[in-house]
CSV table of C-alpha atoms in Angstrom, one decimal:
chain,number,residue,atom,x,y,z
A,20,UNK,CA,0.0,0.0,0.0
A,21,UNK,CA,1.7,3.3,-1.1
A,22,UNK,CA,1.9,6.4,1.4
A,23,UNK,CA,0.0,8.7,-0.7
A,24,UNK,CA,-3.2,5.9,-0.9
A,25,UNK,CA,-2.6,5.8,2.9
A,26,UNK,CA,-3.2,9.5,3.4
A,27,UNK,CA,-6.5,9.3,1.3
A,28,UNK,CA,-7.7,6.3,3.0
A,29,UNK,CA,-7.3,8.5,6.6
A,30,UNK,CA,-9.1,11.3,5.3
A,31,UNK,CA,-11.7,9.2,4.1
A,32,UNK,CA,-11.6,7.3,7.4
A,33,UNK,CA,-11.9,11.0,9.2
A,34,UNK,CA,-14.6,12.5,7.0
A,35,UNK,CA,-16.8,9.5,7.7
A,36,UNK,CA,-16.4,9.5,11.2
A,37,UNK,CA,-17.4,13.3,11.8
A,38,UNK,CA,-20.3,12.6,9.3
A,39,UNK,CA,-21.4,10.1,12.4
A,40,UNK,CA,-21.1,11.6,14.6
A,41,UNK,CA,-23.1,14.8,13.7
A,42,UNK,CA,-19.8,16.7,13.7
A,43,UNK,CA,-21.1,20.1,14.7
A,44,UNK,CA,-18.5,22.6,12.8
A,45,UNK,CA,-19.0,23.5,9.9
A,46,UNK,CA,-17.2,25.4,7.1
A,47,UNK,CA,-18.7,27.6,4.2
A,48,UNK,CA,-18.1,27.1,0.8
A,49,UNK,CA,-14.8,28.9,1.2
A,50,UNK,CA,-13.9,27.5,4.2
A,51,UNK,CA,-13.6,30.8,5.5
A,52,UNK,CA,-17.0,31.0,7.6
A,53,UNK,CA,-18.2,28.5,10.1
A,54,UNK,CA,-20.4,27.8,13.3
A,55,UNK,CA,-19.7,25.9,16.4
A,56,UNK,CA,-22.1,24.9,19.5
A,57,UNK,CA,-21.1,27.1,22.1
A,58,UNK,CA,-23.6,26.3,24.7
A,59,UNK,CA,-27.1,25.6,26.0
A,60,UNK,CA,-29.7,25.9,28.3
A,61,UNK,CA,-33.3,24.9,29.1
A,62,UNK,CA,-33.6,21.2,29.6
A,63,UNK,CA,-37.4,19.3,30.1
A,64,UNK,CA,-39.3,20.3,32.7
A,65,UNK,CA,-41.6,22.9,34.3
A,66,UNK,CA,-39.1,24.4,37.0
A,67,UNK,CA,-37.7,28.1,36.2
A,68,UNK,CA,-35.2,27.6,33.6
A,69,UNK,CA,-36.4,24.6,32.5
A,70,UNK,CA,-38.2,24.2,29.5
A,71,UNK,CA,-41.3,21.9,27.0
A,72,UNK,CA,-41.3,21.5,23.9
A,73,UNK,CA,-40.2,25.3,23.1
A,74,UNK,CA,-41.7,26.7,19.9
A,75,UNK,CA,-40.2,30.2,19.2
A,76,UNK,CA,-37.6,33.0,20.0
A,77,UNK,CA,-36.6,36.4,19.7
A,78,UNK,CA,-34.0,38.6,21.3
A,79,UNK,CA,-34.1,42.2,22.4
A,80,UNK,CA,-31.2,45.1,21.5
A,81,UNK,CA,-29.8,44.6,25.0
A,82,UNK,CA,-29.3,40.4,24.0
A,83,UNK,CA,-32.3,39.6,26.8
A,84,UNK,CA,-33.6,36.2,25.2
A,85,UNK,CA,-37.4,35.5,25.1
A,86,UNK,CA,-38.7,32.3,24.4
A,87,UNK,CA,-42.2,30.4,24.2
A,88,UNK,CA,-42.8,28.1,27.0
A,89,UNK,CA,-45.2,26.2,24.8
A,90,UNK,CA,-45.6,23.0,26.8
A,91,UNK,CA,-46.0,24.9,29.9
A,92,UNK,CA,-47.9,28.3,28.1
A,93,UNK,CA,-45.4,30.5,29.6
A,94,UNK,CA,-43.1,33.3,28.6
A,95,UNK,CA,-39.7,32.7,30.3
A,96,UNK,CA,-36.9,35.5,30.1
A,97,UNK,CA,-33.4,35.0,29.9
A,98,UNK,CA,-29.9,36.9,29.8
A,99,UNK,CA,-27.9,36.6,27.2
A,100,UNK,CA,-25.9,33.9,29.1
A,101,UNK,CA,-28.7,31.6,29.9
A,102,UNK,CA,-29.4,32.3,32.9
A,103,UNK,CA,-33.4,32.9,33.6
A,104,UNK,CA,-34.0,36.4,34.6
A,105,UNK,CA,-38.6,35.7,34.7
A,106,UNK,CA,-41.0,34.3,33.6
A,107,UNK,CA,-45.2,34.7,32.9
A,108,UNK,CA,-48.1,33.2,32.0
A,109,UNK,CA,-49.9,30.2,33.0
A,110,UNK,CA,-52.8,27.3,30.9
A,111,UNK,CA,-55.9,29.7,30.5
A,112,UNK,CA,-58.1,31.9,28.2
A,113,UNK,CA,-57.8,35.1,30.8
A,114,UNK,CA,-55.6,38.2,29.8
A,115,UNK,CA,-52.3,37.1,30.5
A,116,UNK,CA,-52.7,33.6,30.2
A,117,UNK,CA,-51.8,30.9,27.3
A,118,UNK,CA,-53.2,28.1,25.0
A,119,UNK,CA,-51.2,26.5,22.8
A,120,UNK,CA,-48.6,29.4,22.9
A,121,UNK,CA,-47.4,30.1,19.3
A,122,UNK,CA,-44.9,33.0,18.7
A,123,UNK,CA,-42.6,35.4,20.4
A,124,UNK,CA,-41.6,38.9,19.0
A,125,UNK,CA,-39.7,41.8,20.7
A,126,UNK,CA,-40.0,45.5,19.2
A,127,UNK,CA,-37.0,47.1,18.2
A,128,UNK,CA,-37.1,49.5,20.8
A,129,UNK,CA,-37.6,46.4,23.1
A,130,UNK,CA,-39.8,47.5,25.4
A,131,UNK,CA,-42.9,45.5,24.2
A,132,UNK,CA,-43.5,42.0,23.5
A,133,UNK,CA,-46.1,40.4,21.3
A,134,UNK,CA,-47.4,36.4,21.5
A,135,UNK,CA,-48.9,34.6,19.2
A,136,UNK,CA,-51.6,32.2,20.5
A,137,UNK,CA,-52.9,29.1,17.9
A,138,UNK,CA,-55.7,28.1,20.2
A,139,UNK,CA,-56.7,31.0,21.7
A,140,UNK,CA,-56.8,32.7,18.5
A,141,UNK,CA,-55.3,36.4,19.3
A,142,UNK,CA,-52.5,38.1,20.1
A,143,UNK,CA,-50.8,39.5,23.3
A,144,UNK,CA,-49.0,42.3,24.1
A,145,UNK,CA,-46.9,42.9,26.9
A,146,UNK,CA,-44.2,45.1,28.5
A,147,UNK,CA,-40.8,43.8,28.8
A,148,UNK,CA,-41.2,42.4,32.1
A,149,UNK,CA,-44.6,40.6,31.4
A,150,UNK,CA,-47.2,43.2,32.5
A,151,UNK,CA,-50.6,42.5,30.2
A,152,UNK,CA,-51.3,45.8,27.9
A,153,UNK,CA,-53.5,44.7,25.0
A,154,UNK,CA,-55.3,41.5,22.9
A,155,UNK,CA,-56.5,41.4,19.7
A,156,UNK,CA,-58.0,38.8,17.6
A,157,UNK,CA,-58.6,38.4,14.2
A,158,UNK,CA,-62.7,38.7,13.4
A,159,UNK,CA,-62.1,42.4,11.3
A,160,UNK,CA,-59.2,40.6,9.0
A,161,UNK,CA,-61.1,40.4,5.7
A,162,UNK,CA,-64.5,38.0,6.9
A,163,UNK,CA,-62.5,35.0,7.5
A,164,UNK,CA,-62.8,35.7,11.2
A,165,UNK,CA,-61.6,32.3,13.0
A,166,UNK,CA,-60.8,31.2,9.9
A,167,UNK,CA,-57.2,33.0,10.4
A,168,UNK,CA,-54.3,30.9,11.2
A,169,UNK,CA,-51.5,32.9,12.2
A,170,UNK,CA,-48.3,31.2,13.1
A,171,UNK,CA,-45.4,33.9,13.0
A,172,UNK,CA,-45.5,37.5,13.9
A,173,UNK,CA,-43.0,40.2,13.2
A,174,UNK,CA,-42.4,44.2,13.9
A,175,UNK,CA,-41.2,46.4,11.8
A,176,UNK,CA,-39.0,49.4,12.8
A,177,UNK,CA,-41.9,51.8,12.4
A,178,UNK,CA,-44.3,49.8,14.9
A,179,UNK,CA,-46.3,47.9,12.8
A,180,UNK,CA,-46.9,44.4,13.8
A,181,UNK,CA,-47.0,41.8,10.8
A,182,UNK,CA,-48.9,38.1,11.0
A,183,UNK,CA,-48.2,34.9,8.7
A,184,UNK,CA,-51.4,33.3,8.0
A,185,UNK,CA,-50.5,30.0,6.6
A,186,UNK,CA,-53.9,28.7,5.9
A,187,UNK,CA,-55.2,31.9,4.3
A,188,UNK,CA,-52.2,32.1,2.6
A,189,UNK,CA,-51.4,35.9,3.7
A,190,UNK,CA,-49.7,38.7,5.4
A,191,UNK,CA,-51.6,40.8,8.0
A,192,UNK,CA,-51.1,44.3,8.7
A,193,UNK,CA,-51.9,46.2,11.9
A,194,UNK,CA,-50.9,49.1,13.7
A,195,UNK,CA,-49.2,48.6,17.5
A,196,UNK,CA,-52.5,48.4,19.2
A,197,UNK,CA,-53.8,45.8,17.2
A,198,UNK,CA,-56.0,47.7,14.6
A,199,UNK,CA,-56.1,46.0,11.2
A,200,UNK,CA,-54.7,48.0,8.2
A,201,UNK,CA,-54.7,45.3,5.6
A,202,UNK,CA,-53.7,42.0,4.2
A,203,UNK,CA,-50.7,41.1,1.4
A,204,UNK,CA,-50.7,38.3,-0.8
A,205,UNK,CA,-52.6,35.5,-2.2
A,206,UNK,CA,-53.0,32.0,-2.7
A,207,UNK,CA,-49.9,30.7,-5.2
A,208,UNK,CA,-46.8,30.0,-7.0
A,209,UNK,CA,-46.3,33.5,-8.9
A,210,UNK,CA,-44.6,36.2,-7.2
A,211,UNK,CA,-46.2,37.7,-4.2
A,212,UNK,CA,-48.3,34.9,-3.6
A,213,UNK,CA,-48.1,31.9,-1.0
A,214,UNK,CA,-48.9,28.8,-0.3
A,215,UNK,CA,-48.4,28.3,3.5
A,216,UNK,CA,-46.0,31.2,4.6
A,217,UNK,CA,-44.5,30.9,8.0
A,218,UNK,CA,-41.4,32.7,8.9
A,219,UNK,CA,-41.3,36.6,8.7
A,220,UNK,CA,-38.7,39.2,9.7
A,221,UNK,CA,-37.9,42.2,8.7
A,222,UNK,CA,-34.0,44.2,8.0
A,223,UNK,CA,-33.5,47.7,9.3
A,224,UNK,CA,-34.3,48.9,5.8
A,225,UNK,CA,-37.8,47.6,6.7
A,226,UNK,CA,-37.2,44.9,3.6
A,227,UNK,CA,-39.7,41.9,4.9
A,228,UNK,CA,-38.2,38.3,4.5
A,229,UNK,CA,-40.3,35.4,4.6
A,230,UNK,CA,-40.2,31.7,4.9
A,231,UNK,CA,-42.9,30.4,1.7
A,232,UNK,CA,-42.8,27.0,2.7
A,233,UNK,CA,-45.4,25.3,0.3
A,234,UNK,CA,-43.3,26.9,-2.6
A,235,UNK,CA,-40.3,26.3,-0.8
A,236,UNK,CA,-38.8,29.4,-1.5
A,237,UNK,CA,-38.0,32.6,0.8
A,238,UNK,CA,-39.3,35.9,-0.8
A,239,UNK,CA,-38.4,39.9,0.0
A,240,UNK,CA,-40.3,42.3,-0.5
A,241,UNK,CA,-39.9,46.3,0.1
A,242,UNK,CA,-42.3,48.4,2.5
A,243,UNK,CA,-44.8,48.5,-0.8
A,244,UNK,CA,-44.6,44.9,-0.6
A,245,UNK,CA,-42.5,44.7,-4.1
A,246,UNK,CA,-41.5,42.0,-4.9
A,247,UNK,CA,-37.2,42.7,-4.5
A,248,UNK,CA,-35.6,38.9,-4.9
A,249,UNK,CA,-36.6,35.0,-4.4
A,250,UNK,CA,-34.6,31.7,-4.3
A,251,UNK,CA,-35.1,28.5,-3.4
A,252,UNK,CA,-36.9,24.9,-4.5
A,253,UNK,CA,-37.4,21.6,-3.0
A,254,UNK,CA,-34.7,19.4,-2.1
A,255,UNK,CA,-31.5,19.2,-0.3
A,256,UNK,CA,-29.1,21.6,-1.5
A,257,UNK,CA,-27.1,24.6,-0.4
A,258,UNK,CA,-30.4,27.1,-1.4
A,259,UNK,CA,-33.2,24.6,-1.1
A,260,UNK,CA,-35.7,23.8,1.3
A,261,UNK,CA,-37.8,20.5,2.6
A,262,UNK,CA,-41.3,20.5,3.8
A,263,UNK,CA,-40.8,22.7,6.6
A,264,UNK,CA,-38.6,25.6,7.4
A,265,UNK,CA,-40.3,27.7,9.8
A,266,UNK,CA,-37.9,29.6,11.8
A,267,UNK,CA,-36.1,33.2,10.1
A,268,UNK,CA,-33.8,35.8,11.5
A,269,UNK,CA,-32.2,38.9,9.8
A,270,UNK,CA,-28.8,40.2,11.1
A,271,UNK,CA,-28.4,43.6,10.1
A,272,UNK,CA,-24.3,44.2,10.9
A,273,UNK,CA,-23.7,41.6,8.0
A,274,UNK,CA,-26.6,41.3,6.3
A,275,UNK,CA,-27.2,37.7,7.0
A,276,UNK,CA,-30.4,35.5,7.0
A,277,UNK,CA,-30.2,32.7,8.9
A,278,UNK,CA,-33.0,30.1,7.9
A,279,UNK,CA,-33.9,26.9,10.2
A,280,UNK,CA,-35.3,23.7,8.2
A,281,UNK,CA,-37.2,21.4,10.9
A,282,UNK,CA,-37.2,18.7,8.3
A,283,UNK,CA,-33.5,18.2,7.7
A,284,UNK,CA,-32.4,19.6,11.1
A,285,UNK,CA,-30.4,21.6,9.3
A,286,UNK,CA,-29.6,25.6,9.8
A,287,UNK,CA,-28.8,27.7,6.3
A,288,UNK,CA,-27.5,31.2,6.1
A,289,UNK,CA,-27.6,33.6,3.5
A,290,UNK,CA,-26.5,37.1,2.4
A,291,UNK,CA,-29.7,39.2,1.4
A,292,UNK,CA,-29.4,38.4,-2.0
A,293,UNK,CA,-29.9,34.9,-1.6
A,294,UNK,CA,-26.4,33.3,-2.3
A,295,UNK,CA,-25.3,30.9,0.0
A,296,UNK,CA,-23.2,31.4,2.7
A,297,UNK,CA,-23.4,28.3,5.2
A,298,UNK,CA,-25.0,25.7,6.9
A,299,UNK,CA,-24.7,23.5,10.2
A,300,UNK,CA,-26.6,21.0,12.3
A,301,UNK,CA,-28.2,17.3,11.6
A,302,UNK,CA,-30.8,15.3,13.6
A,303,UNK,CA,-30.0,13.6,17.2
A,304,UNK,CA,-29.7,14.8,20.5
A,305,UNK,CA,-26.2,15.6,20.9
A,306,UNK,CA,-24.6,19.3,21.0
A,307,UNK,CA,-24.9,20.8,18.1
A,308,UNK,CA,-28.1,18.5,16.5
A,309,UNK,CA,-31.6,18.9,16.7
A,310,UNK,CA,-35.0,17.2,16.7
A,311,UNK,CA,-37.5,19.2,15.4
A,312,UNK,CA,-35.6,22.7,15.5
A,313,UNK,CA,-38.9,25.2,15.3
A,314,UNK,CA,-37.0,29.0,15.2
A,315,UNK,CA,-34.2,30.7,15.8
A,316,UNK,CA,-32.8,34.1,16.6
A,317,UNK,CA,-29.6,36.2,16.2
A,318,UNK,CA,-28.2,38.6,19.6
A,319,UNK,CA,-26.2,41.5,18.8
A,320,UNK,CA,-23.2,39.9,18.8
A,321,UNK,CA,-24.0,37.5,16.0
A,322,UNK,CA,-24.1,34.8,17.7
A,323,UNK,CA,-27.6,31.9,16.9
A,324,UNK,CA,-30.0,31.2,19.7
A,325,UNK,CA,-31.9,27.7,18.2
A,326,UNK,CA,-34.9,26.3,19.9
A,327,UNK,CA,-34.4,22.9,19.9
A,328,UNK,CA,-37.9,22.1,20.5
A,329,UNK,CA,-37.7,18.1,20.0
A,330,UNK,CA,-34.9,18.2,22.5
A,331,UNK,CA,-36.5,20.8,25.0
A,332,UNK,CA,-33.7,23.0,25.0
A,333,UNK,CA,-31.6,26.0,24.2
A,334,UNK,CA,-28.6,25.8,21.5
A,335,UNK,CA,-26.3,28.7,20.9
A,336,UNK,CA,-23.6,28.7,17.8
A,337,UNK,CA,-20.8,30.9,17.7
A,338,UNK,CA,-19.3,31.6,14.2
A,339,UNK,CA,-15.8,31.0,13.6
A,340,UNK,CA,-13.7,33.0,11.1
């Protein structure tokens, strides 16, 4: 056996090995970008700090982490270390209180959070520290009433609060105390339409990015709701998408998107054109993989906060360069 067959044979021997073992760095294209688990927190359970089946997250200006509680309709608070700072909420139709608990948005000026209920039907809005200020639900959306689905909620730098209605295959407008101002889009495949829409954030230039999984494809649009770009289609390469890819963050300093795809357990990242940049992550239960990864959100310092809803539990990635 030569030397030089010997050295391909290692690498080969390597490569397969981190491929089994869910190796959890990853490289970009150009090897010049990559993520790393860094650490997490949660774990199952009902105790402060502990977490079930968490659905969604966002993260304030200051890097305060908010996530839905869904198992235990709760709002629990974090630092930007982990560490659980409060928490809200409790099983219940009352003001303040949860049913199958949805979504989690922050405003930029992060002094109000919004959540997203699927079985209550409405949405909540809060201060920061969990004090009940508003509800609203859907019945003046267009005469679908209860017919709305709304599964992802976003804010836009001017206030206004944004819903994805995946069933009626929409966008929903209203002002920060929950009056309606109108609804974008349609049901289909040609531009500015959707066929279940989920994920929805918006850029500080108040471009709105969102996740239209039934087309698998992610479209922008401008504050007129333009169509700007589009990319994606099914399968499993660097810019397409399975059946589901709910979760979507925007991270202004570098004008990144970061994408989560629940199918594949698999994060993507973009630059807001749409080219490829990276991706981590496969399915288990060890750091750095996933089971059923719902949403994900990006602190001030770049770093990816992953709910790891499968798993019950908090991932954060730190990017390597």
């Amino acid at each position: 056996m030569s030397d030089s067959f010997k050295i391909y044979l290692l690498i080969f021997v390597l490569f397969t090995i981190c491929v089994l073992l869910g190796f959890n760095y990853v490289f970009a294209e150009d090897n010049k970008i990559g993520y790393q688990f860094s650490f997490k927190f949660g774990g199952k359970g009902s105790q402060d700090g502990q977490l079930m089946n968490p659905h969604s997250i966002d993260i304030d200006r200051n890097g305060n982490v908010y996530v839905t509680d869904t198992g235990n309709n709760r709002i629990q608070k974090f630092n930007s270390d982990g560490k659980f700072i409060l928490k809200w909420g409790e099983t219940g139709s009352n003001d303040g209180q949860f049913l199958k608990l949805h979504d989690v948005a922050v405003d930029p000026s992060g002094k109000y959070v919004y959540t997203l209920e699927l079985k209550n039907h409405r949405v909540q809005k809060f201060t920061s520290t969990g004090e009940f200020i508003l509800k609203w639900g859907f019945e003046s959306t267009g005469g679908r009433g209860s017919d709305r689905t709304p599964h992802q909620l976003s804010i836009d730098s001017n206030g206004f609060v944004y819903l994805s209605d995946m069933n009626g295959n929409q966008i929903l407008k209203f002002d920060k105390d929950g009056n309606f101002i109108k609804s974008l889009g349609s049901k289909g495949s040609r531009e500015g339409q959707f066929i279940h829409p989920h994920g929805i954030v918006f850029d500080s230039s108040n471009n709105m990015y969102v996740t239209d999984m039934g087309n698998y494809r992610i479209q922008v649009f401008d504050n007129n709701f333009s169509l700007i770009t589009q990319w994606g289609s099914y399968g499993n390469g660097p810019t397409q998408f399975l059946k589901t890819f709910p979760g979507i963050d925007y991270f202004d300093k570098e004008n990144i998107l970061v994408v989560v795809d629940k199918t594949s357990a698999n994060v993507k990242l973009f630059d807001n054109k749409g080219q490829f940049i990276t991706n981590f992550g496969t399915k288990g239960k060890e750091d750095g993989q996933f089971n059923r990864p719902e949403d994900l959100a990006v602190d001030p310092k770049g770093r990816i906060f992953i709910t790891d809803t499968g798993n019950s539990r908090i991932q954060v990635f730190d990017k390597i360069q």
